Coordinates of C-alpha atoms in Angstrom, one line a residue:
X296 CA -2.3 11.7 21.6
X297 CA -4.3 11.6 18.5
X298 CA -5.4 7.8 19.7
X299 CA -5.9 8.6 23.3
X300 CA -8.1 11.4 22.2
X301 CA -10.1 9.1 19.9
X302 CA -10.5 6.6 22.8
X303 CA -12.1 9.1 24.8
X304 CA -14.7 9.7 22.1
X305 CA -15.2 6.0 21.4
X306 CA -16.2 5.5 25.0
X307 CA -18.9 7.9 24.6
X308 CA -20.2 6.4 21.2
X309 CA -19.5 2.7 20.4
X310 CA -16.7 0.3 20.7
X311 CA -15.8 0.8 16.9
X312 CA -17.0 4.1 15.7
X313 CA -16.4 7.8 16.1
X314 CA -18.8 10.3 14.7
X315 CA -17.3 12.9 12.4
X316 CA -18.1 15.7 15.0
X317 CA -16.1 13.7 17.7
X318 CA -12.6 13.6 15.5
X319 CA -10.1 16.0 16.8
X320 CA -7.4 15.9 14.1
X321 CA -5.0 18.1 15.9
X322 CA -3.9 15.1 18.0
X323 CA -2.6 13.2 15.1
X324 CA 1.1 12.3 15.8
X325 CA 1.9 9.3 13.6
X326 CA 3.8 9.1 10.2
X327 CA 1.2 8.0 8.0
X328 CA -2.8 8.6 8.3
X329 CA -4.9 6.7 5.6
X330 CA -8.3 8.5 5.3
X331 CA -10.5 5.8 3.5
X332 CA -13.8 7.0 1.7
X333 CA -16.8 5.7 -0.5
X334 CA -15.5 7.5 -3.7
X335 CA -18.7 9.3 -4.3
X336 CA -19.7 10.5 -1.0
X337 CA -19.3 14.2 -0.5
X338 CA -19.2 14.2 3.3
X339 CA -16.2 11.8 3.2
X340 CA -14.2 14.5 1.3
X341 CA -15.2 17.2 3.3
X342 CA -13.8 15.1 6.3
X343 CA -10.4 14.5 4.4
X344 CA -9.9 18.1 3.4
X345 CA -10.5 19.1 6.9
X346 CA -8.1 16.4 8.4
X347 CA -5.4 17.8 5.8
X348 CA -5.7 21.2 7.0
X349 CA -5.4 20.6 10.3
X350 CA -2.7 18.2 10.2
X351 CA -0.7 19.8 7.6
X352 CA 1.1 16.8 6.3
X353 CA 4.2 17.2 4.1
X354 CA 2.7 15.4 1.3
X355 CA -0.7 13.6 0.4
X356 CA -0.8 10.5 -1.9
X357 CA -3.9 10.2 -4.0
X358 CA -5.4 6.9 -5.3
X359 CA -7.3 9.0 -8.0
X360 CA -4.2 10.5 -9.7
X361 CA -1.5 9.3 -11.9
X362 CA 2.1 10.3 -11.0
X363 CA 1.8 12.4 -14.3
X364 CA -1.4 14.1 -13.3
X365 CA -0.2 14.8 -9.8
X366 CA 3.2 16.8 -11.4
X367 CA 0.8 18.9 -13.6
X368 CA -0.5 20.2 -10.2
X369 CA 2.7 21.0 -8.6
X370 CA 2.4 24.8 -9.4
X371 CA -1.5 25.0 -9.5
X372 CA -2.6 27.7 -6.7
X373 CA -4.1 25.9 -3.9
X374 CA -7.8 27.0 -4.1
X375 CA -10.8 24.8 -5.3
X376 CA -11.6 27.0 -8.3
X377 CA -7.9 26.9 -9.9
X378 CA -7.8 23.0 -8.9
X379 CA -11.0 22.5 -10.4
X380 CA -9.7 24.1 -14.0
X381 CA -6.4 22.1 -13.9
X382 CA -7.9 18.5 -13.3
X383 CA -10.4 19.0 -16.2
X384 CA -9.7 16.0 -18.1
X385 CA -7.8 13.9 -15.7
X386 CA -8.7 10.1 -15.7
X387 CA -10.8 9.7 -12.6
X388 CA -14.5 10.0 -13.5
X389 CA -15.4 12.2 -10.4
X390 CA -12.0 14.0 -9.9
X391 CA -14.0 17.3 -9.5
X392 CA -15.5 16.2 -6.3
X393 CA -11.9 16.2 -4.7
X394 CA -11.1 20.1 -5.5
X395 CA -11.4 20.7 -1.8
X396 CA -9.0 17.8 -0.7
X397 CA -6.7 18.7 -3.4
X398 CA -6.6 22.3 -2.6
X399 CA -5.7 21.3 1.0
X400 CA -2.8 19.3 0.0
X401 CA 0.9 21.0 0.2
X402 CA 2.3 18.5 -2.0
X403 CA 0.3 16.0 -4.4
X404 CA 1.6 12.7 -5.2
X405 CA -0.2 10.5 -7.6
X406 CA -0.3 6.5 -6.9
X407 CA -2.8 5.3 -9.7
X408 CA -1.2 2.4 -11.8
X409 CA -1.4 2.3 -15.8
X410 CA -4.2 0.2 -17.2
X411 CA -1.7 -2.3 -18.7
X412 CA -0.4 -3.3 -15.2
X413 CA -3.7 -3.8 -14.1
X414 CA -4.5 -6.1 -16.8
X415 CA -1.0 -7.9 -16.2
X416 CA -1.9 -8.2 -12.6
X417 CA -5.4 -10.0 -13.6
X418 CA -3.5 -12.5 -16.1
X419 CA 0.0 -12.9 -14.6
X420 CA -0.6 -11.9 -11.0
X421 CA 0.7 -9.0 -9.2
X422 CA 4.3 -10.2 -8.6
X423 CA 4.8 -10.5 -12.1
X424 CA 4.2 -6.9 -12.6
X425 CA 5.1 -5.3 -9.5
X426 CA 8.9 -5.7 -10.2
X427 CA 12.0 -6.5 -8.2
X428 CA 10.5 -5.8 -4.6
X429 CA 7.7 -8.3 -5.1
X430 CA 8.9 -10.6 -2.7
X431 CA 10.0 -8.0 -0.2
X432 CA 6.3 -6.7 -0.4
X433 CA 4.9 -10.3 0.1
X434 CA 3.4 -10.3 -3.5
X435 CA 5.2 -13.8 -4.1
X436 CA 3.3 -15.6 -1.2
X437 CA -0.2 -17.0 -1.7
X438 CA -3.0 -15.7 0.4
X439 CA -4.3 -17.9 3.2
X440 CA -7.2 -20.0 1.5
X441 CA -9.8 -18.7 3.4
X442 CA -8.8 -15.0 3.1
X443 CA -8.6 -15.8 -0.9
X444 CA -12.1 -17.3 -0.9
X445 CA -13.4 -14.2 1.1
X446 CA -12.0 -11.9 -1.3
X447 CA -13.1 -13.6 -4.4
X448 CA -16.6 -13.7 -3.2
X449 CA -16.4 -10.0 -2.3
X450 CA -15.2 -9.3 -5.9
X451 CA -17.7 -11.5 -7.4
X452 CA -20.7 -9.6 -5.5
X453 CA -19.0 -6.2 -6.2
X454 CA -19.4 -7.1 -9.8
X455 CA -22.8 -8.0 -9.5
X456 CA -22.3 -11.6 -10.4
X457 CA -21.6 -10.5 -13.9
X458 CA -18.3 -12.4 -14.3
X459 CA -17.5 -15.9 -13.5
X460 CA -16.4 -16.8 -10.1
X461 CA -13.3 -18.4 -11.2
X462 CA -12.1 -15.2 -12.7
X463 CA -12.2 -13.3 -9.5
X464 CA -8.7 -14.6 -8.5
X465 CA -7.4 -12.2 -11.0
X466 CA -9.5 -9.5 -9.6
X467 CA -7.9 -10.2 -6.1
X468 CA -4.3 -10.2 -7.7
X469 CA -4.9 -6.6 -9.3
X470 CA -6.3 -5.3 -5.8
X471 CA -3.1 -6.8 -4.1
X472 CA -0.8 -5.0 -6.9
X473 CA -2.5 -1.6 -6.2
X474 CA -2.5 -2.0 -2.3
X475 CA 1.5 -2.9 -2.5
X476 CA 1.9 0.1 -5.1
X477 CA 0.1 2.3 -2.9
X478 CA 2.2 1.4 0.1
X479 CA 5.3 1.9 -2.0
X480 CA 4.3 5.1 -3.0
X481 CA 3.6 6.2 0.8
X482 CA 7.1 5.0 1.7
X483 CA 8.5 7.1 -1.4
X484 CA 6.9 10.0 -0.3
X485 CA 7.9 9.6 3.4
X486 CA 11.6 9.1 2.2
X487 CA 11.2 12.2 -0.1
X488 CA 9.3 14.8 2.1
X489 CA 9.4 13.4 5.7
X490 CA 6.4 12.5 7.9
X491 CA 3.5 12.7 8.3
X492 CA 2.1 11.6 5.0
X493 CA -1.8 11.1 4.0
X494 CA -3.1 8.6 1.7
X495 CA -6.6 9.2 0.3
X496 CA -8.0 6.0 -0.9
X497 CA -11.1 3.8 -1.1
X498 CA -12.1 1.9 2.0
X499 CA -11.3 -1.4 0.5
X500 CA -7.5 -0.3 0.3
X501 CA -7.6 1.2 3.7
X502 CA -8.3 -1.9 5.4
X503 CA -5.9 -3.0 7.9
X504 CA -6.4 -6.8 7.6
X505 CA -5.4 -6.8 3.9
X506 CA -4.9 -3.7 2.4
X507 CA -2.3 -0.9 2.2
X508 CA -1.4 -1.1 5.9
X509 CA -0.3 -4.7 5.5
X510 CA 2.2 -3.7 3.1
X511 CA 3.2 -0.9 5.0
X512 CA 3.8 -3.0 7.9
X513 CA 5.8 -5.8 6.1
X514 CA 8.5 -3.2 4.4
X515 CA 8.4 -0.7 7.1
X516 CA 7.3 -2.0 10.5
X517 CA 9.0 1.1 12.2
X518 CA 6.1 3.3 10.8
X519 CA 3.1 4.6 13.2
X520 CA 0.0 4.0 10.8
X521 CA -3.5 5.2 11.4
X522 CA -6.0 3.8 9.2
X523 CA -9.6 5.5 9.0
X524 CA -12.5 3.8 7.3
X525 CA -15.5 6.0 6.7
X526 CA -19.0 4.5 6.7
X527 CA -22.3 5.5 5.8
X528 CA -25.9 5.6 7.3
X529 CA -24.5 4.9 10.8
X530 CA -23.1 1.7 9.3
X531 CA -19.0 1.1 9.6
X532 CA -17.6 0.0 6.0
X533 CA -16.4 -3.5 5.8
X534 CA -13.1 -4.5 7.3
X535 CA -10.8 -3.6 10.0
X536 CA -9.4 -0.3 10.7
X537 CA -7.7 1.9 13.6
X538 CA -11.3 3.7 13.7
X539 CA -14.1 4.3 11.5
X540 CA -16.0 7.5 11.0
X541 CA -20.0 6.9 10.8
X542 CA -22.7 8.9 10.3
X543 CA -22.5 10.3 6.8
X544 CA -25.4 10.3 4.6
X545 CA -25.4 7.9 1.5
X546 CA -25.6 9.6 -2.0
X547 CA -28.4 8.1 -4.3
X548 CA -26.6 5.9 -6.3
X549 CA -29.5 4.2 -8.1
X550 CA -28.8 0.6 -9.0
X551 CA -25.2 -0.3 -8.8
X552 CA -25.7 -3.2 -11.1
X553 CA -27.5 -1.6 -14.0
X554 CA -24.3 -1.0 -15.7
X555 CA -23.8 -4.8 -15.9
X556 CA -27.2 -5.3 -17.3
X557 CA -26.8 -3.0 -20.4

Protein backbone atom coordinates (compact mmCIF):
# COMPACT_ATOMS: atom_id res chain seq x y z
CA UNK A 1 0.00 0.00 0.00
CA UNK A 2 0.98 3.62 -0.58
CA UNK A 3 1.30 4.49 3.10
CA UNK A 4 3.28 1.36 3.83
CA UNK A 5 5.75 2.20 1.09
CA UNK A 6 6.11 5.73 2.39
CA UNK A 7 6.63 4.48 5.91
CA UNK A 8 9.56 2.44 4.68
CA UNK A 9 10.98 5.54 2.99
CA UNK A 10 10.45 7.65 6.09
CA UNK A 11 12.34 5.13 8.22
CA UNK A 12 15.49 5.88 6.25
CA UNK A 13 15.04 9.66 6.30
CA UNK A 14 13.23 11.41 9.13
CA UNK A 15 10.05 10.97 11.16
CA UNK A 16 8.16 13.62 9.18
CA UNK A 17 9.62 13.86 5.71
CA UNK A 18 10.09 11.89 2.53
CA UNK A 19 12.52 13.02 -0.14
CA UNK A 20 11.27 13.58 -3.67
CA UNK A 21 13.32 10.62 -4.89
CA UNK A 22 11.78 8.28 -2.31
CA UNK A 23 8.19 8.79 -3.43
CA UNK A 24 6.61 5.79 -5.17
CA UNK A 25 3.26 7.09 -6.39
CA UNK A 26 2.35 3.74 -7.98
CA UNK A 27 1.42 2.45 -4.52
CA UNK A 28 -1.29 5.04 -3.92
CA UNK A 29 -4.66 3.36 -3.39
CA UNK A 30 -6.82 5.96 -1.63
CA UNK A 31 -9.85 8.02 -2.65
CA UNK A 32 -8.38 11.53 -2.48
CA UNK A 33 -4.81 12.73 -2.85
CA UNK A 34 -4.18 16.36 -1.96
CA UNK A 35 -0.93 17.65 -3.41
CA UNK A 36 0.14 20.84 -1.68
CA UNK A 37 2.71 23.29 -2.96
CA UNK A 38 4.33 26.66 -2.85
CA UNK A 39 2.59 28.15 -5.86
CA UNK A 40 5.78 29.48 -7.46
CA UNK A 41 8.04 26.45 -6.95
CA UNK A 42 8.72 24.64 -10.25
CA UNK A 43 9.92 21.47 -8.49
CA UNK A 44 6.56 21.16 -6.77
CA UNK A 45 4.75 21.31 -10.10
CA UNK A 46 7.09 18.66 -11.53
CA UNK A 47 6.27 16.33 -8.65
CA UNK A 48 2.54 16.94 -9.05
CA UNK A 49 2.64 16.11 -12.77
CA UNK A 50 4.65 12.98 -12.03
CA UNK A 51 2.16 11.84 -9.39
CA UNK A 52 -0.84 12.41 -11.65
CA UNK A 53 0.68 10.49 -14.54
CA UNK A 54 1.42 7.49 -12.33
CA UNK A 55 -1.77 7.48 -10.29
CA UNK A 56 -4.05 8.21 -13.28
CA UNK A 57 -6.88 9.79 -11.25
CA UNK A 58 -10.36 10.12 -12.67
CA UNK A 59 -10.21 13.89 -12.25
CA UNK A 60 -7.91 16.63 -10.95
CA UNK A 61 -9.31 19.61 -9.05
CA UNK A 62 -7.35 22.86 -9.31
CA UNK A 63 -7.43 25.72 -6.84
CA UNK A 64 -6.02 27.86 -9.66
CA UNK A 65 -8.92 27.53 -12.11
CA UNK A 66 -12.49 28.76 -12.08
CA UNK A 67 -15.12 26.22 -13.17
CA UNK A 68 -15.50 28.17 -16.41
CA UNK A 69 -11.77 28.08 -17.13
CA UNK A 70 -11.67 24.35 -16.44
CA UNK A 71 -14.61 23.77 -18.79
CA UNK A 72 -12.78 25.69 -21.51
CA UNK A 73 -9.97 23.10 -21.31
CA UNK A 74 -12.23 20.06 -21.69
CA UNK A 75 -11.35 19.48 -25.33
CA UNK A 76 -7.82 20.88 -25.28
CA UNK A 77 -5.19 18.29 -26.31
CA UNK A 78 -3.24 17.13 -23.30
CA UNK A 79 0.18 18.40 -24.25
CA UNK A 80 1.99 21.38 -22.69
CA UNK A 81 2.04 23.50 -25.84
CA UNK A 82 -1.71 23.20 -26.43
CA UNK A 83 -2.43 23.77 -22.77
CA UNK A 84 -0.16 26.83 -22.62
CA UNK A 85 -1.93 28.39 -25.58
CA UNK A 86 -5.37 27.65 -24.15
CA UNK A 87 -4.72 29.10 -20.69
CA UNK A 88 -3.38 32.43 -21.93
CA UNK A 89 -5.42 35.12 -20.21
CA UNK A 90 -6.68 32.94 -17.35
CA UNK A 91 -7.01 34.71 -14.00
CA UNK A 92 -4.18 32.96 -12.07
CA UNK A 93 -1.01 35.02 -12.51
CA UNK A 94 1.43 32.15 -13.09
CA UNK A 95 -0.98 29.62 -14.55
CA UNK A 96 1.51 28.87 -17.36
CA UNK A 97 3.71 27.20 -14.74
CA UNK A 98 1.03 24.52 -14.41
CA UNK A 99 1.05 23.49 -18.07
CA UNK A 100 2.63 20.08 -17.39
CA UNK A 101 0.31 19.42 -14.45
CA UNK A 102 -2.72 20.29 -16.55
CA UNK A 103 -1.44 18.23 -19.47
CA UNK A 104 -1.21 15.20 -17.19
CA UNK A 105 -4.81 15.60 -15.98
CA UNK A 106 -7.47 13.50 -17.74
CA UNK A 107 -10.39 15.60 -16.45
CA UNK A 108 -9.77 19.14 -15.20
CA UNK A 109 -12.07 20.62 -12.55
CA UNK A 110 -11.93 24.24 -11.38
CA UNK A 111 -12.51 25.16 -7.74
CA UNK A 112 -11.63 28.89 -7.59
CA UNK A 113 -14.32 31.11 -6.10
CA UNK A 114 -15.51 34.46 -7.47
CA UNK A 115 -13.96 37.50 -5.82
CA UNK A 116 -17.31 38.77 -4.62
CA UNK A 117 -17.77 35.57 -2.60
CA UNK A 118 -14.35 36.03 -1.05
CA UNK A 119 -15.22 39.62 -0.16
CA UNK A 120 -18.53 38.42 1.27
CA UNK A 121 -16.76 35.90 3.51
CA UNK A 122 -14.42 38.64 4.71
CA UNK A 123 -17.25 40.95 5.71
CA UNK A 124 -20.09 38.56 6.58
CA UNK A 125 -18.42 35.24 7.38
CA UNK A 126 -17.92 32.03 5.43
CA UNK A 127 -21.29 30.53 6.38
CA UNK A 128 -23.22 33.46 4.92
CA UNK A 129 -21.60 32.91 1.52
CA UNK A 130 -21.33 29.13 1.40
CA UNK A 131 -25.05 28.45 1.22
CA UNK A 132 -27.40 25.76 2.46
CA UNK A 133 -24.68 23.26 3.41
CA UNK A 134 -22.82 25.68 5.70
CA UNK A 135 -23.89 23.83 8.84
CA UNK A 136 -23.09 20.41 7.37
CA UNK A 137 -19.57 21.59 6.54
CA UNK A 138 -19.11 23.10 10.00
CA UNK A 139 -18.96 26.73 8.91
CA UNK A 140 -21.63 27.75 11.42
CA UNK A 141 -19.29 26.76 14.25
CA UNK A 142 -16.72 29.19 15.61
CA UNK A 143 -13.14 27.99 15.62
CA UNK A 144 -11.52 27.17 18.96
CA UNK A 145 -10.13 30.37 20.47
CA UNK A 146 -6.51 29.22 20.34
CA UNK A 147 -6.78 28.18 16.69
CA UNK A 148 -8.52 31.44 15.79
CA UNK A 149 -5.73 33.45 17.40
CA UNK A 150 -3.00 31.43 15.71
CA UNK A 151 -4.65 31.77 12.33
CA UNK A 152 -5.22 35.50 12.68
CA UNK A 153 -1.59 35.99 13.61
CA UNK A 154 -0.50 33.87 10.65
CA UNK A 155 -2.59 36.01 8.30
CA UNK A 156 -1.17 39.16 9.89
CA UNK A 157 2.38 37.93 9.32
CA UNK A 158 1.61 36.73 5.78
CA UNK A 159 0.36 40.22 4.93
CA UNK A 160 3.54 41.76 6.36
CA UNK A 161 1.64 43.56 9.13
CA UNK A 162 0.29 45.90 6.46
CA UNK A 163 -3.29 45.46 7.68
CA UNK A 164 -4.58 45.82 11.25
CA UNK A 165 -4.57 42.61 13.25
CA UNK A 166 -8.24 43.04 14.10
CA UNK A 167 -9.07 42.69 10.39
CA UNK A 168 -7.53 39.24 10.17
CA UNK A 169 -10.67 37.52 11.39
CA UNK A 170 -12.16 38.29 7.99
CA UNK A 171 -9.13 36.81 6.27
CA UNK A 172 -9.54 33.62 8.31
CA UNK A 173 -13.19 33.43 7.28
CA UNK A 174 -12.21 33.79 3.62
CA UNK A 175 -9.72 30.95 4.09
CA UNK A 176 -12.35 28.75 5.73
CA UNK A 177 -14.70 29.44 2.83
CA UNK A 178 -12.11 28.34 0.30
CA UNK A 179 -11.20 25.20 2.26
CA UNK A 180 -14.83 24.14 2.52
CA UNK A 181 -15.52 25.02 -1.12
CA UNK A 182 -12.51 23.03 -2.33
CA UNK A 183 -13.72 20.06 -0.27
CA UNK A 184 -17.19 20.38 -1.79
CA UNK A 185 -15.73 20.42 -5.29
CA UNK A 186 -13.63 17.32 -4.55
CA UNK A 187 -16.73 15.50 -3.32
CA UNK A 188 -18.64 16.51 -6.45
CA UNK A 189 -15.76 15.24 -8.59
CA UNK A 190 -15.81 11.92 -6.72
CA UNK A 191 -19.56 11.60 -7.16
CA UNK A 192 -19.28 12.38 -10.87
CA UNK A 193 -16.11 10.56 -11.88
CA UNK A 194 -15.34 8.10 -9.09
CA UNK A 195 -12.08 7.76 -7.19
CA UNK A 196 -9.30 8.58 -6.99
CA UNK A 197 -9.45 12.35 -7.29
CA UNK A 198 -6.42 14.64 -6.92
CA UNK A 199 -6.56 18.19 -5.56
CA UNK A 200 -3.81 20.66 -6.53
CA UNK A 201 -3.66 23.44 -3.97
CA UNK A 202 -1.41 25.50 -1.74
CA UNK A 203 0.10 23.93 1.34
CA UNK A 204 -2.13 26.01 3.59
CA UNK A 205 -5.27 24.44 2.12
CA UNK A 206 -3.72 20.97 2.24
CA UNK A 207 -3.15 21.08 6.02
CA UNK A 208 -4.86 18.22 7.82
CA UNK A 209 -5.22 20.24 11.03
CA UNK A 210 -7.40 23.00 9.55
CA UNK A 211 -7.51 22.79 5.74
CA UNK A 212 -9.52 20.88 3.15
CA UNK A 213 -9.09 17.48 4.87
CA UNK A 214 -11.02 18.76 7.91
CA UNK A 215 -14.08 19.44 5.78
CA UNK A 216 -13.77 16.21 3.82
CA UNK A 217 -13.63 14.29 7.08
CA UNK A 218 -16.66 16.10 8.46
CA UNK A 219 -18.85 15.49 5.39
CA UNK A 220 -17.45 12.20 4.07
CA UNK A 221 -15.71 10.36 6.88
CA UNK A 222 -15.65 7.20 4.73
CA UNK A 223 -13.07 8.65 2.36
CA UNK A 224 -9.41 7.60 2.44
CA UNK A 225 -7.65 10.97 2.18
CA UNK A 226 -3.90 11.48 1.89
CA UNK A 227 -2.50 15.01 2.05
CA UNK A 228 1.04 15.84 0.96
CA UNK A 229 2.78 19.08 1.91
CA UNK A 230 5.78 20.15 -0.15
CA UNK A 231 8.60 21.98 1.56
CA UNK A 232 11.77 23.75 0.50
CA UNK A 233 15.44 23.74 1.52
CA UNK A 234 15.01 20.51 3.51
CA UNK A 235 12.36 22.23 5.64
CA UNK A 236 8.76 21.01 5.78
CA UNK A 237 5.88 23.45 5.29
CA UNK A 238 3.99 24.62 8.35
CA UNK A 239 1.10 22.46 9.43
CA UNK A 240 0.11 18.81 9.69
CA UNK A 241 0.10 16.49 6.66
CA UNK A 242 0.02 12.78 5.96
CA UNK A 243 3.55 13.25 4.64
CA UNK A 244 5.81 16.05 3.54
CA UNK A 245 8.15 16.09 0.57
CA UNK A 246 11.23 18.16 1.28
CA UNK A 247 14.40 19.06 -0.55
CA UNK A 248 13.20 21.31 -3.35
CA UNK A 249 15.17 24.48 -3.90
CA UNK A 250 13.48 27.80 -3.23
CA UNK A 251 12.99 30.24 -6.12
CA UNK A 252 14.33 33.77 -5.70
CA UNK A 253 11.29 35.61 -4.42
CA UNK A 254 12.98 38.86 -3.45
CA UNK A 255 11.29 40.79 -0.65
CA UNK A 256 7.77 39.36 -0.23
CA UNK A 257 6.71 42.48 1.65
CA UNK A 258 7.80 44.92 -1.04
CA UNK A 259 4.34 44.95 -2.63
CA UNK A 260 2.91 46.32 0.62
CA UNK A 261 5.42 49.15 0.74
CA UNK A 262 4.71 50.67 -2.66
